[in-house]
Every structure is written in structure tokens, then in C-alpha cells.
Amino acid sequence: MLLEKPDRKRGFKKERLHRVILNHPDGELSRYEIMQRATVSKGWAYDYLDRLESNGFIFETTVTDPVGLYHHWLETRIEPNAVRVSFQQPLAQIRAANLDYALTTYQAEQVHQGFLFSSSTDLYVKEADIPTWLELIEEKGLIGGGNTEFRVTDEHVFYNVQSVDGITTVSIPQLIVDLLDEDGPAVEAANRLIETHHGVNDE
């Protein structure tokens, strides 16, 4: 069973900038602060921010077109590597592992908004913890389809994680882009979160 970080880095820089900007959409961070939080080089970051501004997604460091910026992120994102398994009581098993994790998609949306049925428990985990997670899967889970998806990608995905009632989720912007990458009602849930988080309506 293969679970490892995607073997590329170039697109991660764009994702990091999208993630930081959309977590701080009101212009409260300077370009320099955004660059630092995204941990990318100054020249590259400023050039990419210029391109986002020329496309009308941002003005200086304020997000002016959140819907457009989310869809631009979706077009440029790198798919995480993932393994889907089946657990009895997946959330309880995940929390009992005492390892870093961040829920996303359906279970995370249920925590923050409650629009979707929690049909799947999808979570990001850290590369260093993969061997321990695989031991848990072999001991407690069933391989090949199922109700739980373990994802590994750039660990900046843990930027600004949220904790609600002892459950850890990705940031709201990361949740939005992950929901947009799903089908059907998940897209509607993402648009509702955009409206709540950014005060806009995608109609």
C-alpha cells in the first residue's frame, strides 16, 4: 500500500500563496508577510501576486474576487496522494491515534456548516507519521474502498488548522477548495462557505 507525498514541488508554491491570501482576505497582511507565511522566495511571490492582481483576483493584498481565486486555485492545485480504507467509527480511530491530522471535505464541512451528509472521513496526515498510520490501517482497517481517505501533500496544508469541539480540520479556504474538487452537493456546500467566509454570493 503506497501513501507518500506527491513527487513534485513547483505547484506547491502557488497553492501556498492561495492558501495564505484566502485565509487573510481583507488585506491585513503585507506582501512580505504573505511571502513569509507561504515560505516562498520574495521575487517569485511578488511576481505571482502581480499576476493575480492583473487577473482581477486581488488588489494589493485584498481579495477582490474570491470565487474566481478559488477556481484559479482549483485549476492549479496538485492532487494529494491518497489511500482509501474502511474503518469502524473512523473519527474515533483517528482521534485515538494521537497523531497530527486535519479533516477535510464532508466530515470537516459537517463540523463547520452542517450542510452535507458525512459520507466520507477524509483527512490530511503528515509524511513523518505515515508508517504509524499504516500500522493502524493494517490493524484496524480494511483496504480497498471504504469510508476513510488518508491524504498526503505539502504540509503547508496544515496552515491555520481549526479546532472545533476537539476535532481538527483544515482551514476554511482549504476546505472550500477541497469541496470544489468533489462533485454534486459538495460544490454547493463550498459556495455557501465562500458566501459565509467572504461575504459574497456566487449567483
PDB file of C-alpha atoms in Angstrom:
ATOM      1  CA  MET A   1       0.000   0.000   0.000  1.00  0.00           C
ATOM      2  CA  LEU A   2       1.505   3.283  -1.151  1.00  0.00           C
ATOM      3  CA  LEU A   3       0.982   6.507   0.777  1.00  0.00           C
ATOM      4  CA  GLU A   4       3.548   9.216   0.173  1.00  0.00           C
ATOM      5  CA  LYS A   5       3.873  12.892  -0.644  1.00  0.00           C
ATOM      6  CA  PRO A   6       3.332  13.844  -4.326  1.00  0.00           C
ATOM      7  CA  ASP A   7       6.637  13.835  -6.199  1.00  0.00           C
ATOM      8  CA  ARG A   8       6.657  17.474  -7.300  1.00  0.00           C
ATOM      9  CA  LYS A   9       7.120  20.868  -5.699  1.00  0.00           C
ATOM     10  CA  ARG A  10       6.605  23.584  -8.288  1.00  0.00           C
ATOM     11  CA  GLY A  11       2.839  23.889  -7.933  1.00  0.00           C
ATOM     12  CA  PHE A  12       3.044  23.844  -4.154  1.00  0.00           C
ATOM     13  CA  LYS A  13       4.283  27.454  -4.171  1.00  0.00           C
ATOM     14  CA  LYS A  14       1.124  28.655  -5.897  1.00  0.00           C
ATOM     15  CA  GLU A  15      -1.034  26.668  -3.515  1.00  0.00           C
ATOM     16  CA  ARG A  16       0.735  28.157  -0.513  1.00  0.00           C
ATOM     17  CA  LEU A  17       0.133  31.708  -1.723  1.00  0.00           C
ATOM     18  CA  HIS A  18      -3.526  30.972  -2.481  1.00  0.00           C
ATOM     19  CA  ARG A  19      -3.925  29.421   0.955  1.00  0.00           C
ATOM     20  CA  VAL A  20      -2.385  32.352   2.826  1.00  0.00           C
ATOM     21  CA  ILE A  21      -4.188  35.059   0.834  1.00  0.00           C
ATOM     22  CA  LEU A  22      -7.588  33.405   1.211  1.00  0.00           C
ATOM     23  CA  ASN A  23      -7.034  32.856   4.942  1.00  0.00           C
ATOM     24  CA  HIS A  24      -6.343  36.602   5.253  1.00  0.00           C
ATOM     25  CA  PRO A  25      -8.561  38.085   2.530  1.00  0.00           C
ATOM     26  CA  ASP A  26      -9.027  41.592   3.934  1.00  0.00           C
ATOM     27  CA  GLY A  27      -5.541  42.895   3.204  1.00  0.00           C
ATOM     28  CA  GLU A  28      -4.323  42.694   6.796  1.00  0.00           C
ATOM     29  CA  LEU A  29      -1.036  41.115   5.669  1.00  0.00           C
ATOM     30  CA  SER A  30       1.637  42.857   3.614  1.00  0.00           C
ATOM     31  CA  ARG A  31       3.116  41.155   0.582  1.00  0.00           C
ATOM     32  CA  TYR A  32       6.225  40.454   2.632  1.00  0.00           C
ATOM     33  CA  GLU A  33       4.180  38.798   5.398  1.00  0.00           C
ATOM     34  CA  ILE A  34       2.306  36.705   2.835  1.00  0.00           C
ATOM     35  CA  MET A  35       5.622  35.604   1.311  1.00  0.00           C
ATOM     36  CA  GLN A  36       6.963  34.655   4.738  1.00  0.00           C
ATOM     37  CA  ARG A  37       3.896  32.667   5.716  1.00  0.00           C
ATOM     38  CA  ALA A  38       3.915  30.855   2.384  1.00  0.00           C
ATOM     39  CA  THR A  39       7.674  30.210   2.755  1.00  0.00           C
ATOM     40  CA  VAL A  40       8.456  31.023  -0.875  1.00  0.00           C
ATOM     41  CA  SER A  41      11.085  33.328  -2.336  1.00  0.00           C
ATOM     42  CA  LYS A  42      10.353  37.050  -2.402  1.00  0.00           C
ATOM     43  CA  GLY A  43      10.861  37.580  -6.124  1.00  0.00           C
ATOM     44  CA  TRP A  44       8.710  34.625  -7.119  1.00  0.00           C
ATOM     45  CA  ALA A  45       5.954  35.539  -4.642  1.00  0.00           C
ATOM     46  CA  TYR A  46       5.767  39.176  -5.743  1.00  0.00           C
ATOM     47  CA  ASP A  47       5.664  38.186  -9.419  1.00  0.00           C
ATOM     48  CA  TYR A  48       2.831  35.721  -8.798  1.00  0.00           C
ATOM     49  CA  LEU A  49       0.899  38.246  -6.706  1.00  0.00           C
ATOM     50  CA  ASP A  50       1.266  40.707  -9.586  1.00  0.00           C
ATOM     51  CA  ARG A  51      -0.280  38.129 -11.906  1.00  0.00           C
ATOM     52  CA  LEU A  52      -3.180  37.523  -9.532  1.00  0.00           C
ATOM     53  CA  GLU A  53      -3.736  41.258  -9.352  1.00  0.00           C
ATOM     54  CA  SER A  54      -3.631  41.684 -13.137  1.00  0.00           C
ATOM     55  CA  ASN A  55      -6.309  38.966 -13.404  1.00  0.00           C
ATOM     56  CA  GLY A  56      -8.542  40.877 -11.002  1.00  0.00           C
ATOM     57  CA  PHE A  57      -8.441  38.325  -8.190  1.00  0.00           C
ATOM     58  CA  ILE A  58      -6.739  40.668  -5.692  1.00  0.00           C
ATOM     59  CA  PHE A  59      -5.918  44.344  -5.253  1.00  0.00           C
ATOM     60  CA  GLU A  60      -2.609  44.735  -3.436  1.00  0.00           C
ATOM     61  CA  THR A  61      -3.218  42.051  -0.764  1.00  0.00           C
ATOM     62  CA  THR A  62      -7.018  42.268  -0.548  1.00  0.00           C
ATOM     63  CA  VAL A  63      -9.067  39.540  -2.232  1.00  0.00           C
ATOM     64  CA  THR A  64     -11.482  41.220  -4.662  1.00  0.00           C
ATOM     65  CA  ASP A  65     -12.789  38.125  -6.491  1.00  0.00           C
ATOM     66  CA  PRO A  66     -12.830  35.214  -4.047  1.00  0.00           C
ATOM     67  CA  VAL A  67     -14.932  32.967  -6.292  1.00  0.00           C
ATOM     68  CA  GLY A  68     -12.535  33.485  -9.178  1.00  0.00           C
ATOM     69  CA  LEU A  69      -9.495  32.983  -6.958  1.00  0.00           C
ATOM     70  CA  TYR A  70     -10.840  29.701  -5.571  1.00  0.00           C
ATOM     71  CA  HIS A  71     -11.462  28.390  -9.079  1.00  0.00           C
ATOM     72  CA  HIS A  72      -7.986  29.519 -10.141  1.00  0.00           C
ATOM     73  CA  TRP A  73      -6.565  27.614  -7.167  1.00  0.00           C
ATOM     74  CA  LEU A  74      -8.626  24.585  -8.164  1.00  0.00           C
ATOM     75  CA  GLU A  75      -7.171  24.704 -11.689  1.00  0.00           C
ATOM     76  CA  THR A  76      -3.587  24.875 -10.427  1.00  0.00           C
ATOM     77  CA  ARG A  77      -3.712  22.618  -7.368  1.00  0.00           C
ATOM     78  CA  ILE A  78      -1.738  19.404  -7.041  1.00  0.00           C
ATOM     79  CA  GLU A  79      -3.833  16.381  -6.185  1.00  0.00           C
ATOM     80  CA  PRO A  80      -2.700  14.756  -2.926  1.00  0.00           C
ATOM     81  CA  ASN A  81      -1.640  11.151  -2.864  1.00  0.00           C
ATOM     82  CA  ALA A  82      -4.357   9.167  -1.143  1.00  0.00           C
ATOM     83  CA  VAL A  83      -5.313   5.750   0.187  1.00  0.00           C
ATOM     84  CA  ARG A  84      -8.947   4.844   0.850  1.00  0.00           C
ATOM     85  CA  VAL A  85      -9.752   2.328   3.594  1.00  0.00           C
ATOM     86  CA  SER A  86     -12.679   1.266   5.730  1.00  0.00           C
ATOM     87  CA  PHE A  87     -12.857   1.808   9.491  1.00  0.00           C
ATOM     88  CA  GLN A  88     -15.499   1.185  12.054  1.00  0.00           C
ATOM     89  CA  GLN A  89     -16.025   4.564  13.756  1.00  0.00           C
ATOM     90  CA  PRO A  90     -13.294   6.297  11.713  1.00  0.00           C
ATOM     91  CA  LEU A  91     -13.272   9.569  13.630  1.00  0.00           C
ATOM     92  CA  ALA A  92     -12.808   7.768  16.943  1.00  0.00           C
ATOM     93  CA  GLN A  93      -9.942   5.710  15.486  1.00  0.00           C
ATOM     94  CA  ILE A  94      -8.267   8.833  14.069  1.00  0.00           C
ATOM     95  CA  ARG A  95      -8.500  10.817  17.294  1.00  0.00           C
ATOM     96  CA  ALA A  96      -7.288   7.865  19.370  1.00  0.00           C
ATOM     97  CA  ALA A  97      -4.104   7.647  17.280  1.00  0.00           C
ATOM     98  CA  ASN A  98      -2.766  10.848  18.906  1.00  0.00           C
ATOM     99  CA  LEU A  99      -1.110  11.925  15.649  1.00  0.00           C
ATOM    100  CA  ASP A 100      -1.408  15.181  13.726  1.00  0.00           C
ATOM    101  CA  TYR A 101      -4.303  15.208  11.265  1.00  0.00           C
ATOM    102  CA  ALA A 102      -6.686  17.661   9.643  1.00  0.00           C
ATOM    103  CA  LEU A 103     -10.116  16.627   8.408  1.00  0.00           C
ATOM    104  CA  THR A 104     -11.389  17.943   5.092  1.00  0.00           C
ATOM    105  CA  THR A 105     -14.387  17.567   2.713  1.00  0.00           C
ATOM    106  CA  TYR A 106     -17.560  16.001   4.128  1.00  0.00           C
ATOM    107  CA  GLN A 107     -16.680  15.425   7.769  1.00  0.00           C
ATOM    108  CA  ALA A 108     -14.994  18.839   8.064  1.00  0.00           C
ATOM    109  CA  GLU A 109     -17.911  20.546   6.338  1.00  0.00           C
ATOM    110  CA  GLN A 110     -20.255  18.913   8.845  1.00  0.00           C
ATOM    111  CA  VAL A 111     -18.174  20.357  11.679  1.00  0.00           C
ATOM    112  CA  HIS A 112     -18.227  23.919  10.317  1.00  0.00           C
ATOM    113  CA  GLN A 113     -21.504  24.203   8.430  1.00  0.00           C
ATOM    114  CA  GLY A 114     -23.639  21.066   8.605  1.00  0.00           C
ATOM    115  CA  PHE A 115     -24.959  21.098   5.045  1.00  0.00           C
ATOM    116  CA  LEU A 116     -23.599  17.771   3.783  1.00  0.00           C
ATOM    117  CA  PHE A 117     -24.123  14.224   4.978  1.00  0.00           C
ATOM    118  CA  SER A 118     -20.798  12.940   6.329  1.00  0.00           C
ATOM    119  CA  SER A 119     -20.448  10.147   3.787  1.00  0.00           C
ATOM    120  CA  SER A 120     -16.657  10.062   3.977  1.00  0.00           C
ATOM    121  CA  THR A 121     -13.980  10.881   6.534  1.00  0.00           C
ATOM    122  CA  ASP A 122     -11.126  12.413   4.558  1.00  0.00           C
ATOM    123  CA  LEU A 123      -8.023  13.688   6.321  1.00  0.00           C
ATOM    124  CA  TYR A 124      -4.552  15.017   5.676  1.00  0.00           C
ATOM    125  CA  VAL A 125      -1.702  13.448   7.597  1.00  0.00           C
ATOM    126  CA  LYS A 126       1.982  14.313   7.883  1.00  0.00           C
ATOM    127  CA  GLU A 127       4.632  12.488   5.918  1.00  0.00           C
ATOM    128  CA  ALA A 128       6.655  11.573   9.016  1.00  0.00           C
ATOM    129  CA  ASP A 129       3.615   9.850  10.540  1.00  0.00           C
ATOM    130  CA  ILE A 130       2.819   7.638   7.537  1.00  0.00           C
ATOM    131  CA  PRO A 131       4.402   4.447   8.977  1.00  0.00           C
ATOM    132  CA  THR A 132       2.326   4.760  12.153  1.00  0.00           C
ATOM    133  CA  TRP A 133      -0.862   5.427  10.208  1.00  0.00           C
ATOM    134  CA  LEU A 134      -0.176   2.390   8.015  1.00  0.00           C
ATOM    135  CA  GLU A 135       0.227   0.238  11.127  1.00  0.00           C
ATOM    136  CA  LEU A 136      -3.154   1.499  12.350  1.00  0.00           C
ATOM    137  CA  ILE A 137      -4.752   0.771   8.985  1.00  0.00           C
ATOM    138  CA  GLU A 138      -3.354  -2.761   8.925  1.00  0.00           C
ATOM    139  CA  GLU A 139      -4.530  -3.385  12.491  1.00  0.00           C
ATOM    140  CA  LYS A 140      -7.951  -1.717  12.460  1.00  0.00           C
ATOM    141  CA  GLY A 141      -8.934  -1.103   8.834  1.00  0.00           C
ATOM    142  CA  LEU A 142      -9.864  -2.834   5.617  1.00  0.00           C
ATOM    143  CA  ILE A 143      -8.082  -1.938   2.381  1.00  0.00           C
ATOM    144  CA  GLY A 144      -9.793  -1.213  -0.941  1.00  0.00           C
ATOM    145  CA  GLY A 145     -12.620   1.276  -0.935  1.00  0.00           C
ATOM    146  CA  GLY A 146     -14.326   2.373   2.207  1.00  0.00           C
ATOM    147  CA  ASN A 147     -15.338   5.331   4.331  1.00  0.00           C
ATOM    148  CA  THR A 148     -11.957   6.931   5.123  1.00  0.00           C
ATOM    149  CA  GLU A 149      -9.348   8.553   2.886  1.00  0.00           C
ATOM    150  CA  PHE A 150      -5.834   9.354   4.076  1.00  0.00           C
ATOM    151  CA  ARG A 151      -4.195  12.162   2.071  1.00  0.00           C
ATOM    152  CA  VAL A 152      -0.587  13.321   1.921  1.00  0.00           C
ATOM    153  CA  THR A 153       0.599  16.514   0.262  1.00  0.00           C
ATOM    154  CA  ASP A 154       2.678  19.598   1.029  1.00  0.00           C
ATOM    155  CA  GLU A 155       2.481  20.060   4.804  1.00  0.00           C
ATOM    156  CA  HIS A 156       1.574  23.722   4.344  1.00  0.00           C
ATOM    157  CA  VAL A 157      -1.940  22.238   4.016  1.00  0.00           C
ATOM    158  CA  PHE A 158      -1.891  22.385   7.840  1.00  0.00           C
ATOM    159  CA  TYR A 159      -1.676  26.195   7.739  1.00  0.00           C
ATOM    160  CA  ASN A 160      -4.263  27.757  10.068  1.00  0.00           C
ATOM    161  CA  VAL A 161      -5.930  24.467  11.002  1.00  0.00           C
ATOM    162  CA  GLN A 162      -9.122  24.806  13.008  1.00  0.00           C
ATOM    163  CA  SER A 163     -10.196  23.013  16.171  1.00  0.00           C
ATOM    164  CA  VAL A 164     -13.901  22.606  16.932  1.00  0.00           C
ATOM    165  CA  ASP A 165     -15.047  20.528  19.913  1.00  0.00           C
ATOM    166  CA  GLY A 166     -11.715  18.717  19.953  1.00  0.00           C
ATOM    167  CA  ILE A 167     -11.839  17.871  16.225  1.00  0.00           C
ATOM    168  CA  THR A 168      -9.119  19.275  13.960  1.00  0.00           C
ATOM    169  CA  THR A 169      -9.951  20.412  10.428  1.00  0.00           C
ATOM    170  CA  VAL A 170      -8.129  22.202   7.654  1.00  0.00           C
ATOM    171  CA  SER A 171      -8.601  25.951   7.324  1.00  0.00           C
ATOM    172  CA  ILE A 172     -11.864  27.148   5.787  1.00  0.00           C
ATOM    173  CA  PRO A 173     -10.198  28.118   2.462  1.00  0.00           C
ATOM    174  CA  GLN A 174      -8.557  24.693   2.178  1.00  0.00           C
ATOM    175  CA  LEU A 175     -11.901  23.067   2.935  1.00  0.00           C
ATOM    176  CA  ILE A 176     -13.563  25.180   0.240  1.00  0.00           C
ATOM    177  CA  VAL A 177     -11.114  24.202  -2.497  1.00  0.00           C
ATOM    178  CA  ASP A 178     -11.289  20.535  -1.489  1.00  0.00           C
ATOM    179  CA  LEU A 179     -15.090  20.622  -1.649  1.00  0.00           C
ATOM    180  CA  LEU A 180     -14.966  22.323  -5.050  1.00  0.00           C
ATOM    181  CA  ASP A 181     -12.869  19.372  -6.229  1.00  0.00           C
ATOM    182  CA  GLU A 182     -15.702  16.997  -5.331  1.00  0.00           C
ATOM    183  CA  ASP A 183     -18.960  16.542  -7.265  1.00  0.00           C
ATOM    184  CA  GLY A 184     -22.581  17.500  -6.739  1.00  0.00           C
ATOM    185  CA  PRO A 185     -23.734  18.873  -3.387  1.00  0.00           C
ATOM    186  CA  ALA A 186     -20.143  19.414  -2.197  1.00  0.00           C
ATOM    187  CA  VAL A 187     -19.810  22.267  -4.695  1.00  0.00           C
ATOM    188  CA  GLU A 188     -22.948  23.900  -3.311  1.00  0.00           C
ATOM    189  CA  ALA A 189     -21.546  23.482   0.196  1.00  0.00           C
ATOM    190  CA  ALA A 190     -18.309  25.154  -0.940  1.00  0.00           C
ATOM    191  CA  ASN A 191     -20.224  28.096  -2.400  1.00  0.00           C
ATOM    192  CA  ARG A 192     -22.145  28.501   0.850  1.00  0.00           C
ATOM    193  CA  LEU A 193     -18.837  28.602   2.747  1.00  0.00           C
ATOM    194  CA  ILE A 194     -17.493  31.216   0.310  1.00  0.00           C
ATOM    195  CA  GLU A 195     -20.566  33.325   0.987  1.00  0.00           C
ATOM    196  CA  THR A 196     -20.111  32.988   4.743  1.00  0.00           C
ATOM    197  CA  HIS A 197     -16.329  33.372   4.825  1.00  0.00           C
ATOM    198  CA  HIS A 198     -16.029  36.150   2.260  1.00  0.00           C
ATOM    199  CA  GLY A 199     -19.465  37.772   2.352  1.00  0.00           C
ATOM    200  CA  VAL A 200     -20.254  37.148  -1.308  1.00  0.00           C
ATOM    201  CA  ASN A 201     -22.851  35.157  -3.206  1.00  0.00           C
ATOM    202  CA  ASP A 202     -21.926  33.090  -6.252  1.00  0.00           C
ATOM    203  CA  GLU A 203     -25.114  33.716  -8.206  1.00  0.00           C
TER     204      GLU A 203
END
